[in-house]
PDB file of C-alpha atoms in Angstrom:
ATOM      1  CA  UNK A   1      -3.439   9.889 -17.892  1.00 30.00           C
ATOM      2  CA  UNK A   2      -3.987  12.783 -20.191  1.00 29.00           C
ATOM      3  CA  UNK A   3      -3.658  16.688 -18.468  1.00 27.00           C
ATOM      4  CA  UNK A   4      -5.132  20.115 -19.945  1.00 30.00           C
ATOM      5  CA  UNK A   5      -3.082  22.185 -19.313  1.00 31.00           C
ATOM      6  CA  UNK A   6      -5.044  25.431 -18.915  1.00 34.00           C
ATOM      7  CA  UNK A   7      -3.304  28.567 -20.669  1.00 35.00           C
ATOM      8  CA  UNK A   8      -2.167  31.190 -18.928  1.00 37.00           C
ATOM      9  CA  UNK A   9      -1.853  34.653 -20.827  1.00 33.00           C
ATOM     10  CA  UNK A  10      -1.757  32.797 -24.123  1.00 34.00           C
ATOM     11  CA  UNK A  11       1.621  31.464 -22.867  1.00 38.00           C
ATOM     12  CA  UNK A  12       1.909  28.538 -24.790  1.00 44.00           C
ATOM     13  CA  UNK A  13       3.477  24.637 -24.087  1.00 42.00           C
ATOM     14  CA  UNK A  14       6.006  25.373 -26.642  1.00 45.00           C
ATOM     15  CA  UNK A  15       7.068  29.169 -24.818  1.00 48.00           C
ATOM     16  CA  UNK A  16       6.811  26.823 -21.179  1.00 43.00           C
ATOM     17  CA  UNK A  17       9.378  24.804 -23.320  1.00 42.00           C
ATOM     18  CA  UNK A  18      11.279  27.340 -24.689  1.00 47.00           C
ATOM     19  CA  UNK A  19      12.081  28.701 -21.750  1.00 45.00           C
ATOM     20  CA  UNK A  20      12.990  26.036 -20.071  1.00 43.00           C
ATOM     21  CA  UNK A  21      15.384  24.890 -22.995  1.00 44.00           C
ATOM     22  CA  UNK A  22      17.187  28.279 -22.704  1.00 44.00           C
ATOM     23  CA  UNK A  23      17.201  29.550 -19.302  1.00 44.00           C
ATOM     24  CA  UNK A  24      16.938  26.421 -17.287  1.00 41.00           C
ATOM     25  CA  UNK A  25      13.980  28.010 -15.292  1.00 36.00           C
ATOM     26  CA  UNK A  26      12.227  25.808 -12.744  1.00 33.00           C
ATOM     27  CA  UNK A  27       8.484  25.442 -14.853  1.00 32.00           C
ATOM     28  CA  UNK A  28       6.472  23.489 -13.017  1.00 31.00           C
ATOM     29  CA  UNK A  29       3.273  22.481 -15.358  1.00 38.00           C
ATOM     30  CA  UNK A  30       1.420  19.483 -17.234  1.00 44.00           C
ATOM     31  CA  UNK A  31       2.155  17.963 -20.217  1.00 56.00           C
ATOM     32  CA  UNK A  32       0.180  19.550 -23.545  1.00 54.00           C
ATOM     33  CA  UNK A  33       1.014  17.646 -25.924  1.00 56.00           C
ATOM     34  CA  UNK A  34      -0.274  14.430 -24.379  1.00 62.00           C
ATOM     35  CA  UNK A  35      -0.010  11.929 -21.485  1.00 65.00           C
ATOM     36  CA  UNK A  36       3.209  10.931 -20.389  1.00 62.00           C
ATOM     37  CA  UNK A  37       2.514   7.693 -18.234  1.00 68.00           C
ATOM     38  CA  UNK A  38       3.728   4.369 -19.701  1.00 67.00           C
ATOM     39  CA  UNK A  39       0.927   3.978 -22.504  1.00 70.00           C
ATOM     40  CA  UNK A  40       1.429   7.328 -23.995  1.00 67.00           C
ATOM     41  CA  UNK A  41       4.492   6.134 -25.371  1.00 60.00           C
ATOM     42  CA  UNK A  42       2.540   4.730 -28.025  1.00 63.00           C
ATOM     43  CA  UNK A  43      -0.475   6.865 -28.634  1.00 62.00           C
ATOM     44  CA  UNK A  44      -1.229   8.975 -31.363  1.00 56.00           C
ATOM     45  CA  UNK A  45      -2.631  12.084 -29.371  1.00 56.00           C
ATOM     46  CA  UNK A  46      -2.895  15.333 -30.970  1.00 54.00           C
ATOM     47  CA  UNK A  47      -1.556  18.133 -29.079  1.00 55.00           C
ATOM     48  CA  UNK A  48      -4.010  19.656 -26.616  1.00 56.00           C
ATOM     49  CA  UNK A  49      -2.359  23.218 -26.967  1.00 58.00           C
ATOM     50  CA  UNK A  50      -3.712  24.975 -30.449  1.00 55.00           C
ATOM     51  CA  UNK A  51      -0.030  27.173 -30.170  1.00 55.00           C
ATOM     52  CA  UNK A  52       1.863  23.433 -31.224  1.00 55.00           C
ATOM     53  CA  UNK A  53       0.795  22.088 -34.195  1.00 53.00           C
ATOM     54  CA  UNK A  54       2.568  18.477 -34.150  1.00 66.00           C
ATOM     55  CA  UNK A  55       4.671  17.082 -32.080  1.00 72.00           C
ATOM     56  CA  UNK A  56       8.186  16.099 -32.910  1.00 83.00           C
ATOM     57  CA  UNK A  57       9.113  12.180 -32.063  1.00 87.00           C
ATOM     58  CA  UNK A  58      12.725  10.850 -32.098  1.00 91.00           C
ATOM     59  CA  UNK A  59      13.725   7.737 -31.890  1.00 89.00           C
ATOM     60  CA  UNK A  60      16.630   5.331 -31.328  1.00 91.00           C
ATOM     61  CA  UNK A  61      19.742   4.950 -28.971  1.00 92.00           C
ATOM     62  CA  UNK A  62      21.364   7.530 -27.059  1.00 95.00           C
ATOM     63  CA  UNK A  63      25.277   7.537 -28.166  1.00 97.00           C
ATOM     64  CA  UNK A  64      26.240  10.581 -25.777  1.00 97.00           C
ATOM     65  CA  UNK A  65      24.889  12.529 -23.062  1.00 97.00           C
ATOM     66  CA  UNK A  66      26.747  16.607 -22.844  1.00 95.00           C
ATOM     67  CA  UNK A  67      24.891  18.645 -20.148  1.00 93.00           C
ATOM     68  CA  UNK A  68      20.971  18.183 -20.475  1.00 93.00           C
ATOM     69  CA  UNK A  69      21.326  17.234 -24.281  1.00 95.00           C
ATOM     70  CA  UNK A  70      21.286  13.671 -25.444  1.00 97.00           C
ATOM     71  CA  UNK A  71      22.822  12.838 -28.620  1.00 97.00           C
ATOM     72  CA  UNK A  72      20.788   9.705 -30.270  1.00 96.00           C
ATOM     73  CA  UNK A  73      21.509   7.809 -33.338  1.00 94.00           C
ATOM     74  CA  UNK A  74      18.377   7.265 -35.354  1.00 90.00           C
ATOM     75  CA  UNK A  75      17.499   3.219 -36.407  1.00 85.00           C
ATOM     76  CA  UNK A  76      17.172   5.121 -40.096  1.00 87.00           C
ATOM     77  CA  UNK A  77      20.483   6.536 -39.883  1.00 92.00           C
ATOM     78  CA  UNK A  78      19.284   9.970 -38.725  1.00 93.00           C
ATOM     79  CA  UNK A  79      20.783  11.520 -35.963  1.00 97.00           C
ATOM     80  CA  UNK A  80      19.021  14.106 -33.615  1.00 96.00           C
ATOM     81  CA  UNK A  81      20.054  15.885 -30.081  1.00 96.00           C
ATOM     82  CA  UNK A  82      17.119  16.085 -27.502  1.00 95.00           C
ATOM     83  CA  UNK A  83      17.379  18.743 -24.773  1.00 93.00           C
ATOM     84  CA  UNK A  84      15.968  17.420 -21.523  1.00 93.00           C
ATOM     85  CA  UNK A  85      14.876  20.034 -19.525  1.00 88.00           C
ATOM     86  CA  UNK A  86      13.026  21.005 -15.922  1.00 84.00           C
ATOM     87  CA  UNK A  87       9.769  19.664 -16.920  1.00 84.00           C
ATOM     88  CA  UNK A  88      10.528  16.924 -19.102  1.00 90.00           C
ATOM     89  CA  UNK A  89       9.199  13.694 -17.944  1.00 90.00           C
ATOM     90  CA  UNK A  90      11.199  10.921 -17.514  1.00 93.00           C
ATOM     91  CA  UNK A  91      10.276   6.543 -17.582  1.00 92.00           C
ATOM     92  CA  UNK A  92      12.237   3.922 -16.985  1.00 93.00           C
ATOM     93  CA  UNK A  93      10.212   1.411 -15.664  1.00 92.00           C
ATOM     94  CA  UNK A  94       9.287   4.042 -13.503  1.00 91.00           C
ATOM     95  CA  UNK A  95       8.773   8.041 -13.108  1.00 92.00           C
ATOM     96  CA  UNK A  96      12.150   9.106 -13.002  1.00 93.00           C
ATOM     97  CA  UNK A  97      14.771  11.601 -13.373  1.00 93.00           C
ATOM     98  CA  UNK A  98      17.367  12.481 -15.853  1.00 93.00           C
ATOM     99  CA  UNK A  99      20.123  10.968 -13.842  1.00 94.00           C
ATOM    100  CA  UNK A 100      19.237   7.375 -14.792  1.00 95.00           C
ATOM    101  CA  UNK A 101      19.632   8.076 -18.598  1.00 96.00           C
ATOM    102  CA  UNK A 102      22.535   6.358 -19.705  1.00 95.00           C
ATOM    103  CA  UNK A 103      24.480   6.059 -22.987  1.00 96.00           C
ATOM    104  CA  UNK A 104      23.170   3.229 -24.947  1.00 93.00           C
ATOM    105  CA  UNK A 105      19.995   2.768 -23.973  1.00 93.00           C
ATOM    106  CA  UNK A 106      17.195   3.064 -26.019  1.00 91.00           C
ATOM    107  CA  UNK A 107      14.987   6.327 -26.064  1.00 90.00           C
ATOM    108  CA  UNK A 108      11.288   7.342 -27.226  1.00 89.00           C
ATOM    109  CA  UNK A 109      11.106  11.339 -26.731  1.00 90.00           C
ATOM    110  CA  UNK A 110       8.414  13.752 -27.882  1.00 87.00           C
ATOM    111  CA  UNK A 111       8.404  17.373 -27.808  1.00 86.00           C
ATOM    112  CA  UNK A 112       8.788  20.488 -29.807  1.00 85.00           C
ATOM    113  CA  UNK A 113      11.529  21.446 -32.299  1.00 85.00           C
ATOM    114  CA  UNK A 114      14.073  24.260 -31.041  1.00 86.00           C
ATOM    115  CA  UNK A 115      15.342  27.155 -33.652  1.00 86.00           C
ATOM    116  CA  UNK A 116      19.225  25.465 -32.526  1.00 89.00           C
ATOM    117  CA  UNK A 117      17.847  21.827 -33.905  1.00 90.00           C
ATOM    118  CA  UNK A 118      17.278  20.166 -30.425  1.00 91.00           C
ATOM    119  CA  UNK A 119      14.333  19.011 -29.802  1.00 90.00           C
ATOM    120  CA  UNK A 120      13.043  20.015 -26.157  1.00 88.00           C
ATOM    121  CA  UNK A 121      11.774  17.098 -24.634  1.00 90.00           C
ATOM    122  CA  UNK A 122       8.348  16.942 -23.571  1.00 87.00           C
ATOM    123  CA  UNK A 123       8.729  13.288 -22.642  1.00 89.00           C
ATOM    124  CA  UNK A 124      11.298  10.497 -22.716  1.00 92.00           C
ATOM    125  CA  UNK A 125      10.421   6.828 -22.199  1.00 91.00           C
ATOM    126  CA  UNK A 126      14.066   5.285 -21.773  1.00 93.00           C
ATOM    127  CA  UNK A 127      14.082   1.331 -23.221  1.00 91.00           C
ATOM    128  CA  UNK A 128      10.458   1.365 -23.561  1.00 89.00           C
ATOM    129  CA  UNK A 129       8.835  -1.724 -25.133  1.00 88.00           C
ATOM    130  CA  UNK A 130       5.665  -2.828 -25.844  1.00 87.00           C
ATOM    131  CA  UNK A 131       5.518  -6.327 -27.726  1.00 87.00           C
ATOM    132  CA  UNK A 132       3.073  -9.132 -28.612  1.00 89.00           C
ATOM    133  CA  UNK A 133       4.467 -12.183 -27.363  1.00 93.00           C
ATOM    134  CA  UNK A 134       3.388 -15.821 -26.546  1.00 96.00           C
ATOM    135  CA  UNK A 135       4.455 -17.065 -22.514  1.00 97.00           C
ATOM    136  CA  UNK A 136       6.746 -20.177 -23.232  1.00 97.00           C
ATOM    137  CA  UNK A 137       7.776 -20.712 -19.255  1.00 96.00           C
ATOM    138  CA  UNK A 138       7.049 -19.278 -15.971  1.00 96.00           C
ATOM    139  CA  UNK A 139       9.290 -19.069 -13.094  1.00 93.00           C
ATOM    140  CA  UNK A 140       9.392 -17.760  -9.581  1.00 88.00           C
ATOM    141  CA  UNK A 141      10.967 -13.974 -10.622  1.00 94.00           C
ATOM    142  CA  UNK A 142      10.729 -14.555 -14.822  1.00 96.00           C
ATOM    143  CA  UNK A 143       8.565 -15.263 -17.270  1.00 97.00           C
ATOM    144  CA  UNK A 144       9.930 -16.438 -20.613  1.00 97.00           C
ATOM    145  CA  UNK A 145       8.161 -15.351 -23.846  1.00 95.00           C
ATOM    146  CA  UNK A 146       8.617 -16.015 -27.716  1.00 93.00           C
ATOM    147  CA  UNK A 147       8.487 -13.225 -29.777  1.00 87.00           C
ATOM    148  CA  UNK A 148       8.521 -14.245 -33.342  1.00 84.00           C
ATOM    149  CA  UNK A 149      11.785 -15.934 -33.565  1.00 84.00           C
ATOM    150  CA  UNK A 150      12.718 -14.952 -30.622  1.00 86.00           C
ATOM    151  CA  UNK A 151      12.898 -15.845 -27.006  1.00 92.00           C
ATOM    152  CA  UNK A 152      12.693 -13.015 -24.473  1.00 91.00           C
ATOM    153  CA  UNK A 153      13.315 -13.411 -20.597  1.00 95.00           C
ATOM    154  CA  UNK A 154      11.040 -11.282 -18.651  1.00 96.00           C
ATOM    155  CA  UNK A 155      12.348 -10.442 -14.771  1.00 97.00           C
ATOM    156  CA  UNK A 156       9.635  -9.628 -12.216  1.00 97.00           C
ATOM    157  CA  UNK A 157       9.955  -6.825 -10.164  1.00 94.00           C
ATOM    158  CA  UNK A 158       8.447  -7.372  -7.099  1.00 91.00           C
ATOM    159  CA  UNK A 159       7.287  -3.754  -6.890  1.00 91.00           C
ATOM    160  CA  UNK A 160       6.471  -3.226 -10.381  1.00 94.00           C
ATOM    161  CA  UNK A 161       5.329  -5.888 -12.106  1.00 96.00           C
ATOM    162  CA  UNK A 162       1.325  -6.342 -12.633  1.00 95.00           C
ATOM    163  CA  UNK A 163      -0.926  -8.312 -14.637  1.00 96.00           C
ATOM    164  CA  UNK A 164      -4.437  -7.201 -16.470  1.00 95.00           C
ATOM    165  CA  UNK A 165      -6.658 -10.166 -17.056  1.00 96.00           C
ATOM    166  CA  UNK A 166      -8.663 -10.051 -20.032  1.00 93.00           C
ATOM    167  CA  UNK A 167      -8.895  -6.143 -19.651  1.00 89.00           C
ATOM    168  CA  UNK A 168      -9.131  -6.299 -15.820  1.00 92.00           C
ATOM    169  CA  UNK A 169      -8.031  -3.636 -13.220  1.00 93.00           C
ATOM    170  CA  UNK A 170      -4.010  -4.263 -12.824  1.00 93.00           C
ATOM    171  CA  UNK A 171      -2.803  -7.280  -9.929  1.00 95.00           C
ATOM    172  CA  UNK A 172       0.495  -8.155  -8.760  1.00 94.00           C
ATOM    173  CA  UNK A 173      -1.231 -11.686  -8.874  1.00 95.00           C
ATOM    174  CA  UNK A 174       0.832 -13.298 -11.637  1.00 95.00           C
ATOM    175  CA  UNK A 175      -0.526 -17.043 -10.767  1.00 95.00           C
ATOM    176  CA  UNK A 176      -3.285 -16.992 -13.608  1.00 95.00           C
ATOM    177  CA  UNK A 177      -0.889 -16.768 -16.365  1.00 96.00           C
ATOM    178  CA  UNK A 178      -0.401 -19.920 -18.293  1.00 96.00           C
ATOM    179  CA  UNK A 179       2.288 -21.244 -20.623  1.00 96.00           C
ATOM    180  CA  UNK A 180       0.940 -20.552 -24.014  1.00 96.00           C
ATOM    181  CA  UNK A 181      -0.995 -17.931 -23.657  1.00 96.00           C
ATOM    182  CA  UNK A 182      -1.255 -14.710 -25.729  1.00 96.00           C
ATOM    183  CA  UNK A 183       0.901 -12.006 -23.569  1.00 95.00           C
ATOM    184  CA  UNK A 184       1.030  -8.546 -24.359  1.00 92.00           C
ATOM    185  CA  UNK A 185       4.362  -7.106 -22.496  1.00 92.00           C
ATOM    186  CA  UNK A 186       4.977  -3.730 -21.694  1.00 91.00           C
ATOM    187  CA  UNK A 187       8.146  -3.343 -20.077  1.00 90.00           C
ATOM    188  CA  UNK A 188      12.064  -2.226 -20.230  1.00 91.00           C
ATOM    189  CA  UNK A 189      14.229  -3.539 -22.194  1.00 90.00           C
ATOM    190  CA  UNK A 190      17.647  -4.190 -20.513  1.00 91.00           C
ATOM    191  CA  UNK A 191      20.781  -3.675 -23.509  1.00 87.00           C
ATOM    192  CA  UNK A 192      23.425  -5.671 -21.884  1.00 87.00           C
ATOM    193  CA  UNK A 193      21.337  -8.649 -22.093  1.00 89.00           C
ATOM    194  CA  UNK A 194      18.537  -7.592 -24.553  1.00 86.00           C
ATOM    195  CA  UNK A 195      16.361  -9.005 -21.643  1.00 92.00           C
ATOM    196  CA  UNK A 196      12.829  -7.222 -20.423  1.00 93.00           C
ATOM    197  CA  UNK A 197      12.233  -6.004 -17.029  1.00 95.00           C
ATOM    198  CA  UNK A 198       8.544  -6.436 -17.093  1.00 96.00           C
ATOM    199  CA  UNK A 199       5.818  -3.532 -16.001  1.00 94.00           C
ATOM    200  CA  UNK A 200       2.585  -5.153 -17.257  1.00 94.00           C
ATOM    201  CA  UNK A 201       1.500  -8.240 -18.712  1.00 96.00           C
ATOM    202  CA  UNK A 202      -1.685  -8.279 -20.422  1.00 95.00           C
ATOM    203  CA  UNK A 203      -3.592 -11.268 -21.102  1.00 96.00           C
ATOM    204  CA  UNK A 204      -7.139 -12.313 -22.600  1.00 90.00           C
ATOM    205  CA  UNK A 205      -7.335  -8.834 -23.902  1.00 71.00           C
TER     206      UNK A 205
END
């Protein structure tokens, strides 16, 4: 889902930002520099506001949380401090809030650079994956895949997980998957157990 955000006064997203960076002020508005659902995580979409330019991505796993400012540690060896603030959207598994960011999970986050080197947070998709894989076992609440070398347990949520069938509207119908089959995963990853806690599996696509 992708929002225009319509511009008020020639107040910009990265002003709405601003602002809400620096005086905490409840902003209640949509997203302009692209969706923020599940998928957006991994689109290239320009910024729909003219006033921003490019968007500013980071990357990696968050190592310390002070206040509203997450402090994540690059897989490059860069380091970089996002600011979360009253409008920043928040996934994990789920539309969430701030309060179930945790140190070392992973992070995705997009937004616009601050003069103080934050980056205000537009969006964060916490332990966000999206992975070709091949279905190796299926079980009442998992679904094992391969990834490359690797073998991935997927848990089904009972109130999350769906299935798309060769490009199909979404079902909670999981029976038509079949060991060996081609399985794009979209999911969260879970660090203690580098296990998935699958959203959608897409198949025949």
């Amino acid at each position: 889902m992708t929002y225009r955000q319509k511009d008020d006064g020639g107040l910009g997203r990265r002003r709405f930002l601003t602002t809400a960076a620096l005086t905490g002020a409840t902003i209640v508005g949509a997203s302009a520099l692209g969706g923020f659902d599940a998928d957006a995580a991994f689109a290239a979409e320009p910024s729909l506001d003219p006033a921003i330019p490019k968007s500013t991505f980071v990357e990696g796993r968050i190592t310390g949380i002070t206040g509203s400012v997450l402090e994540v540690a690059g897989s490059y060896g860069d380091h970089a401090r996002v600011q979360l603030t009253n409008v920043t959207s928040v996934w994990k598994v789920r539309p969430t809030t701030a309060a179930e960011i945790e140190i070392g999970d992973g992070l995705y986050a997009r937004g616009v650079p601050m003069p103080d080197g934050t980056v205000a947070a537009d969006a964060v998709w916490v332990n966000i994956v999206n992975i070709d894989t091949t279905i190796r076992g299926i079980a009442k609440n998992r679904v094992h895949f391969s990834h490359g070398q690797h073998e991935i347990v997927g848990h089904v949520r009972q109130d999350t997980t769906n299935a798309s069938y060769a490009g199909r509207a979404l079902t909670s119908d999981l029976s038509r998957l079949r060991i060996g089959q081609s399985a794009q995963v979209l999911g969260a990853w879970r660090p203690f157990d580098n296990s998935v806690d699958v959203v959608r599996i897409s198949v025949g696509h």
